XYZ file of N, CA and C in Angstrom:
531
model
N 12.753 -16.089 -16.316
C 11.777 -15.957 -15.257
C 10.396 -15.997 -15.871
N 9.510 -16.702 -15.216
C 8.156 -16.884 -15.730
C 7.355 -15.585 -15.681
N 6.439 -15.417 -16.609
C 5.536 -14.276 -16.630
C 4.665 -14.313 -15.382
N 4.425 -13.145 -14.780
C 3.588 -13.081 -13.592
C 4.329 -13.402 -12.309
N 5.673 -13.486 -12.357
C 6.483 -13.708 -11.164
C 7.153 -12.387 -10.810
N 7.085 -12.013 -9.536
C 7.614 -10.736 -9.080
C 8.861 -10.959 -8.241
N 9.931 -10.233 -8.585
C 11.205 -10.364 -7.887
C 11.710 -8.976 -7.519
N 12.081 -8.823 -6.261
C 12.641 -7.583 -5.758
C 14.162 -7.700 -5.791
N 14.827 -6.787 -6.497
C 16.282 -6.769 -6.600
C 16.833 -5.500 -5.974
N 17.973 -5.605 -5.305
C 18.775 -4.444 -4.937
C 20.155 -4.717 -5.506
N 20.531 -3.937 -6.489
C 21.811 -4.101 -7.174
C 22.804 -3.060 -6.687
N 24.094 -3.370 -6.835
C 25.166 -2.444 -6.481
C 25.963 -2.098 -7.734
N 26.359 -0.828 -7.827
C 27.171 -0.334 -8.933
C 28.308 0.509 -8.376
N 29.427 0.519 -9.073
C 30.537 1.388 -8.721
C 30.115 2.817 -9.047
N 30.153 3.692 -8.056
C 29.688 5.062 -8.232
C 30.536 5.881 -9.186
N 31.776 5.516 -9.396
C 32.649 6.260 -10.310
C 32.572 5.737 -11.729
N 32.547 4.408 -11.880
C 32.625 3.832 -13.225
C 31.286 3.353 -13.755
N 30.319 3.120 -12.847
C 29.031 2.586 -13.264
C 29.040 1.085 -13.483
N 30.143 0.427 -13.163
C 30.261 -1.023 -13.344
C 29.361 -1.756 -12.344
N 28.603 -2.718 -12.840
C 27.718 -3.539 -12.010
C 28.550 -4.397 -11.058
N 28.257 -4.330 -9.757
C 29.013 -5.075 -8.747
C 28.269 -6.305 -8.223
N 27.017 -6.450 -8.583
C 26.261 -7.619 -8.149
C 24.925 -7.247 -7.528
N 24.109 -8.255 -7.336
C 22.794 -8.095 -6.718
C 22.896 -8.555 -5.268
N 22.665 -7.642 -4.341
C 22.814 -7.968 -2.924
C 21.507 -8.388 -2.269
N 20.406 -8.220 -2.963
C 19.111 -8.690 -2.483
C 18.340 -9.182 -3.689
N 17.814 -10.367 -3.585
C 17.069 -10.988 -4.660
C 15.935 -11.758 -3.993
N 14.762 -11.133 -3.890
C 13.626 -11.717 -3.170
C 12.490 -12.018 -4.140
N 12.184 -13.278 -4.323
C 11.130 -13.727 -5.222
C 9.828 -13.819 -4.436
N 8.829 -13.031 -4.827
C 7.523 -13.080 -4.156
C 6.530 -13.946 -4.936
N 7.005 -14.645 -5.945
C 6.122 -15.500 -6.741
C 5.106 -14.660 -7.481
N 3.841 -15.017 -7.368
C 2.780 -14.274 -8.049
C 2.239 -13.138 -7.190
N 2.831 -12.905 -6.023
C 2.418 -11.803 -5.147
C 3.018 -10.497 -5.673
N 2.189 -9.685 -6.293
C 2.632 -8.434 -6.917
C 3.209 -7.470 -5.883
N 4.342 -6.887 -6.213
C 4.926 -5.810 -5.415
C 4.386 -4.510 -5.989
N 3.611 -3.762 -5.187
C 2.981 -2.547 -5.685
C 3.884 -1.328 -5.607
N 4.598 -1.174 -4.502
C 5.433 0.011 -4.362
C 6.604 -0.319 -3.449
N 7.676 0.449 -3.592
C 8.881 0.257 -2.806
C 9.505 1.621 -2.542
N 10.040 1.808 -1.339
C 10.754 3.039 -1.000
C 12.033 2.664 -0.264
N 13.067 3.482 -0.434
C 14.400 3.200 0.089
C 14.899 4.411 0.867
N 15.625 4.172 1.984
C 16.215 5.256 2.774
C 17.542 4.782 3.350
N 18.349 5.724 3.795
C 19.643 5.405 4.405
C 19.938 6.368 5.543
N 20.861 5.959 6.392
C 21.281 6.786 7.521
C 22.729 7.243 7.370
N 23.247 7.310 6.152
C 24.674 7.524 5.926
C 25.217 8.804 6.562
N 24.388 9.806 6.783
C 24.888 11.061 7.377
C 25.044 10.975 8.887
N 24.189 10.211 9.572
C 24.278 9.987 11.020
C 23.935 8.517 11.276
N 24.877 7.610 11.074
C 24.584 6.171 11.157
C 23.974 5.720 12.487
N 23.065 4.772 12.367
C 22.390 4.194 13.520
C 23.349 3.338 14.340
N 22.992 3.099 15.583
C 23.755 2.188 16.430
C 23.766 0.821 15.759
N 24.937 0.226 15.636
C 25.071 -1.094 15.022
C 25.314 -1.062 13.525
N 25.239 0.107 12.917
C 25.469 0.217 11.468
C 26.948 0.506 11.210
N 27.515 -0.195 10.252
C 28.919 0.021 9.919
C 29.147 -0.280 8.444
N 29.375 0.667 7.591
C 29.572 2.075 7.901
C 28.256 2.848 8.055
N 27.173 2.367 7.482
C 25.852 2.987 7.577
C 24.829 1.926 7.223
N 23.542 2.245 7.371
C 22.501 1.278 7.020
C 21.692 1.763 5.825
N 21.049 0.810 5.189
C 20.096 1.058 4.110
C 18.858 0.238 4.450
N 17.695 0.813 4.257
C 16.464 0.075 4.535
C 15.458 0.335 3.423
N 14.586 -0.624 3.230
C 13.513 -0.457 2.261
C 12.234 -1.042 2.811
N 11.142 -0.475 2.349
C 9.814 -0.943 2.711
C 9.048 -1.118 1.404
N 8.222 -2.168 1.338
C 7.441 -2.382 0.123
C 6.075 -2.966 0.454
N 5.121 -2.704 -0.436
C 3.772 -3.264 -0.301
C 3.647 -4.439 -1.252
N 2.988 -5.491 -0.768
C 2.903 -6.736 -1.532
C 1.489 -7.299 -1.471
N 0.971 -7.700 -2.614
C -0.368 -8.269 -2.745
C -0.390 -9.754 -2.359
N -1.494 -10.155 -1.785
C -1.787 -11.567 -1.548
C -3.294 -11.734 -1.710
N -3.760 -12.886 -2.194
C -5.202 -13.070 -2.333
C -5.970 -12.938 -1.016
N -5.292 -13.180 0.114
C -5.985 -13.098 1.399
C -5.542 -11.910 2.251
N -4.230 -11.628 2.332
C -3.724 -10.538 3.160
C -2.591 -9.800 2.443
N -2.806 -8.532 2.106
C -1.703 -7.718 1.605
C -0.761 -7.431 2.771
N 0.502 -7.105 2.467
C 1.459 -6.870 3.541
C 2.376 -5.686 3.234
N 2.880 -5.091 4.310
C 3.937 -4.090 4.263
C 5.151 -4.783 4.864
N 6.249 -4.830 4.107
C 7.432 -5.580 4.527
C 8.660 -4.687 4.539
N 9.649 -5.068 5.347
C 10.835 -4.252 5.616
C 12.088 -5.100 5.476
N 13.056 -4.577 4.756
C 14.404 -5.152 4.676
C 15.380 -4.085 5.149
N 16.459 -4.510 5.801
C 17.507 -3.554 6.120
C 18.875 -4.211 5.989
N 19.865 -3.378 5.776
C 21.257 -3.779 5.729
C 22.017 -2.882 6.688
N 22.741 -3.449 7.635
C 23.524 -2.667 8.590
C 24.952 -2.452 8.105
N 25.296 -2.990 6.924
C 26.667 -2.877 6.420
C 26.732 -2.161 5.064
N 25.944 -1.121 4.939
C 26.002 -0.300 3.730
C 25.456 -0.954 2.484
N 24.641 -1.980 2.632
C 24.032 -2.638 1.480
C 24.757 -3.870 0.999
N 25.809 -4.276 1.699
C 26.534 -5.483 1.295
C 25.687 -6.725 1.521
N 25.016 -6.806 2.667
C 24.105 -7.923 2.952
C 22.812 -7.369 3.529
N 21.714 -8.039 3.270
C 20.415 -7.641 3.794
C 19.885 -8.729 4.716
N 19.297 -8.300 5.827
C 18.691 -9.241 6.766
C 17.361 -9.718 6.190
N 16.866 -10.879 6.647
C 15.582 -11.386 6.128
C 14.448 -10.377 6.305
N 13.498 -10.439 5.419
C 12.352 -9.543 5.428
C 11.556 -9.679 6.728
N 11.069 -8.547 7.222
C 10.209 -8.533 8.406
C 8.880 -7.893 8.014
N 7.814 -8.379 8.592
C 6.482 -7.862 8.291
C 6.147 -6.710 9.233
N 5.744 -5.575 8.667
C 5.349 -4.406 9.445
C 3.845 -4.426 9.692
N 3.058 -4.806 8.679
C 1.595 -4.795 8.796
C 0.976 -5.731 7.764
N -0.239 -6.199 8.066
C -1.037 -7.013 7.140
C -2.460 -6.485 7.143
N -3.155 -6.715 6.026
C -4.549 -6.289 5.946
C -5.333 -7.200 5.010
N -6.612 -7.318 5.261
C -7.525 -7.992 4.354
C -7.988 -7.064 3.249
N -7.587 -5.788 3.324
C -7.884 -4.798 2.286
C -6.706 -4.768 1.311
N -6.337 -3.595 0.830
C -5.258 -3.480 -0.149
C -4.262 -2.412 0.285
N -2.977 -2.738 0.287
C -1.916 -1.767 0.532
C -1.375 -1.324 -0.808
N -1.021 -0.050 -0.911
C -0.465 0.458 -2.159
C 0.819 1.240 -1.902
N 0.807 2.559 -2.022
C 2.018 3.379 -1.968
C 2.640 3.403 -0.572
N 3.979 3.456 -0.540
C 4.729 3.434 0.716
C 5.752 4.570 0.741
N 6.230 4.888 1.937
C 7.266 5.887 2.138
C 8.096 5.474 3.351
N 9.388 5.821 3.356
C 10.276 5.486 4.470
C 11.240 6.648 4.689
N 11.610 6.883 5.956
C 12.603 7.902 6.305
C 13.352 7.443 7.548
N 14.602 7.856 7.651
C 15.424 7.553 8.824
C 15.371 8.733 9.777
N 15.257 8.444 11.074
C 15.221 9.514 12.054
C 16.041 9.199 13.290
N 16.543 10.252 13.910
C 17.239 10.139 15.198
C 17.281 11.509 15.845
N 17.482 11.504 17.154
C 17.639 12.740 17.922
C 18.513 12.419 19.126
N 18.779 13.398 19.957
C 19.591 13.157 21.141
C 18.936 12.116 22.048
N 17.610 12.208 22.237
C 16.905 11.262 23.107
C 16.636 9.928 22.435
N 16.695 9.873 21.125
C 16.484 8.629 20.367
C 17.720 8.399 19.503
N 18.881 8.340 20.175
C 20.161 8.336 19.464
C 20.507 7.000 18.803
N 19.740 5.935 19.060
C 19.982 4.675 18.361
C 19.668 4.799 16.879
N 18.721 5.661 16.542
C 18.250 5.793 15.169
C 17.235 4.708 14.849
N 16.321 5.023 13.965
C 15.295 4.058 13.555
C 14.661 4.524 12.252
N 13.948 3.611 11.615
C 13.258 3.935 10.363
C 11.770 4.107 10.629
N 11.181 5.066 9.918
C 9.763 5.385 10.029
C 9.106 5.093 8.681
N 7.890 4.559 8.711
C 7.195 4.136 7.498
C 5.820 4.797 7.430
N 5.362 5.042 6.214
C 3.982 5.472 5.975
C 3.490 4.702 4.762
N 2.205 4.354 4.756
C 1.645 3.623 3.621
C 0.151 3.891 3.523
N -0.382 3.579 2.345
C -1.818 3.753 2.154
C -2.508 2.398 2.124
N -3.711 2.390 2.667
C -4.575 1.210 2.628
C -5.878 1.628 1.973
N -6.279 0.890 0.941
C -7.529 1.189 0.244
C -8.489 0.021 0.416
N -9.780 0.302 0.287
C -10.809 -0.703 0.561
C -10.977 -1.717 -0.561
N -10.691 -1.322 -1.804
C -10.843 -2.247 -2.924
C -9.727 -2.006 -3.924
N -9.572 -2.908 -4.848
C -8.495 -2.771 -5.837
C -8.717 -1.593 -6.781
N -9.931 -1.063 -6.821
C -10.220 0.076 -7.700
C -10.398 1.393 -6.946
N -10.238 1.384 -5.625
C -10.401 2.606 -4.823
C -9.355 3.640 -5.203
N -9.800 4.881 -5.264
C -8.878 5.965 -5.595
C -8.318 6.634 -4.346
N -8.989 6.506 -3.217
C -8.513 7.072 -1.953
C -8.672 6.039 -0.853
N -8.023 6.303 0.276
C -8.091 5.366 1.396
C -7.533 5.990 2.652
N -6.858 5.178 3.447
C -6.299 5.598 4.727
C -4.773 5.640 4.654
N -4.181 6.505 5.467
C -2.727 6.583 5.593
C -2.350 6.059 6.983
N -1.438 5.104 7.000
C -0.948 4.514 8.254
C 0.530 4.825 8.417
N 0.989 4.784 9.656
C 2.405 4.971 9.957
C 2.829 4.041 11.080
N 4.105 3.681 11.075
C 4.717 2.872 12.130
C 6.220 3.126 12.071
N 6.957 2.591 13.033
C 8.413 2.761 13.057
C 9.053 1.653 13.873
N 10.376 1.490 13.699
C 11.120 0.593 14.581
C 11.015 1.166 15.991
N 10.886 0.295 16.978
C 10.714 0.795 18.339
C 11.994 1.358 18.957
N 13.134 0.715 18.763
C 14.326 1.238 19.434
C 15.581 1.239 18.572
N 15.683 0.363 17.596
C 16.860 0.294 16.727
C 16.401 -0.078 15.320
N 17.312 -0.002 14.360
C 16.951 -0.314 12.976
C 16.585 -1.777 12.787
N 17.005 -2.641 13.711
C 16.650 -4.051 13.613
C 15.602 -4.442 14.648
N 14.980 -3.461 15.284
C 14.001 -3.723 16.323
C 12.623 -4.038 15.781
N 11.748 -4.416 16.692
C 10.351 -4.674 16.348
C 9.686 -3.346 15.971
N 8.439 -3.420 15.542
C 7.743 -2.245 15.026
C 6.644 -1.780 15.964
N 6.391 -0.493 15.935
C 5.275 0.065 16.690
C 3.966 -0.416 16.065
N 2.901 -0.319 16.828
C 1.574 -0.642 16.312
C 1.191 0.424 15.281
N 0.778 0.031 14.074
C 0.402 1.015 13.061
C -0.715 1.944 13.537
N -0.611 3.212 13.152
C -1.590 4.235 13.510
C -2.190 4.790 12.221
N -3.511 4.900 12.186
C -4.208 5.484 11.036
C -4.233 7.002 11.212
N -3.480 7.726 10.385
C -3.351 9.166 10.547
C -4.601 9.946 10.155
N -5.315 9.493 9.139
C -6.470 10.279 8.694
C -7.669 10.125 9.623
N -7.591 9.271 10.634
C -8.699 9.135 11.582
C -8.722 10.289 12.581
N -7.692 11.131 12.578
C -7.635 12.269 13.491
C -8.746 13.265 13.162
N -9.040 13.448 11.884
C -10.104 14.357 11.450
C -11.205 13.525 10.792
N -12.391 13.551 11.340
C -13.493 12.742 10.789
C -13.835 13.140 9.357
N -13.519 14.369 8.970
C -13.819 14.786 7.602
C -12.828 14.219 6.590
N -11.723 13.618 7.050
C -10.692 13.092 6.146
C -10.619 11.565 6.106
N -11.378 10.880 6.930
C -11.277 9.424 7.010
C -11.550 8.801 5.640
N -10.602 8.028 5.173
C -10.749 7.309 3.912
C -10.585 8.146 2.662
N -10.147 9.400 2.798
C -10.042 10.294 1.646
C -8.595 10.644 1.298
N -7.651 9.844 1.748
C -6.240 10.172 1.576
C -5.557 9.264 0.557
N -4.384 9.714 0.110
C -3.613 8.950 -0.866
C -2.180 9.458 -0.904
N -1.270 8.707 -1.421
C 0.125 9.068 -1.655
C 0.859 9.558 -0.397
N 1.159 8.660 0.519
C 1.851 9.058 1.754
C 3.290 9.481 1.494
N 3.746 10.402 2.297
C 5.141 10.816 2.283
C 5.524 11.117 3.722
N 6.617 10.534 4.197
C 7.008 10.740 5.585
C 8.372 11.402 5.636
N 8.515 12.338 6.556
C 9.790 13.016 6.800
C 9.964 13.103 8.304
N 11.177 12.876 8.771
C 11.449 12.917 10.204
C 12.760 13.655 10.460
N 12.969 14.023 11.708
C 14.195 14.689 12.126
C 15.344 13.699 12.177
N 16.522 14.130 11.750
C 17.729 13.369 12.032
C 18.834 14.346 12.375
N 19.134 14.396 13.677
C 20.193 15.267 14.183
C 20.558 14.802 15.583
N 21.485 15.486 16.207
C 21.880 15.141 17.570
C 21.222 16.030 18.612
N 20.179 16.769 18.215
C 19.441 17.594 19.159
C 18.023 17.070 19.265
N 17.333 17.448 20.318
C 15.947 17.053 20.504
C 15.010 18.120 19.954
N 13.864 17.682 19.467
C 12.849 18.639 19.056
C 12.008 19.000 20.290
N 10.904 19.699 20.107
C 10.086 20.107 21.247
C 9.399 18.936 21.945
N 9.406 17.756 21.319
C 8.829 16.562 21.947
C 9.915 15.694 22.582
N 11.153 16.125 22.544
C 12.310 15.444 23.150
C 12.652 14.119 22.454
N 12.193 13.938 21.226
C 12.590 12.759 20.440
C 12.154 12.923 19.010
């Protein structure tokens, strides 16, 4: 592989023996640098359509014109991955990402939730935190990204290192989802 070429791999190994079983995702982004990647699964409470469970990942990718946040998922436990879907694009810079699986009684299909940081320049130390999620299922379209640090004017542009956690159970929280 040529220097300066970025490739995203998801490999499988036998959990008992450690034997390599193959690469189930091999995505070449060319010279578009992959800055960060996060992985989540729904194995404890599988989403609708997942058999036996799903695995999803989100990653940030550089482009000279538009950085992007991209999503891959597998509904068959990581055996095959569906083509990449774009969650967000920016003329600024995307960096660190986070992903979590969530479900409740009112949102029993299950879906993945994402958080990421956007910075104004390649040398910025702080920026904005955004979030989005699948609208109804793990293979559904995405909600419109929301800038979380805009809630407090004293925090706008001063955030970094997103981490997202969501409920996953068969009961509703106080917001009923």
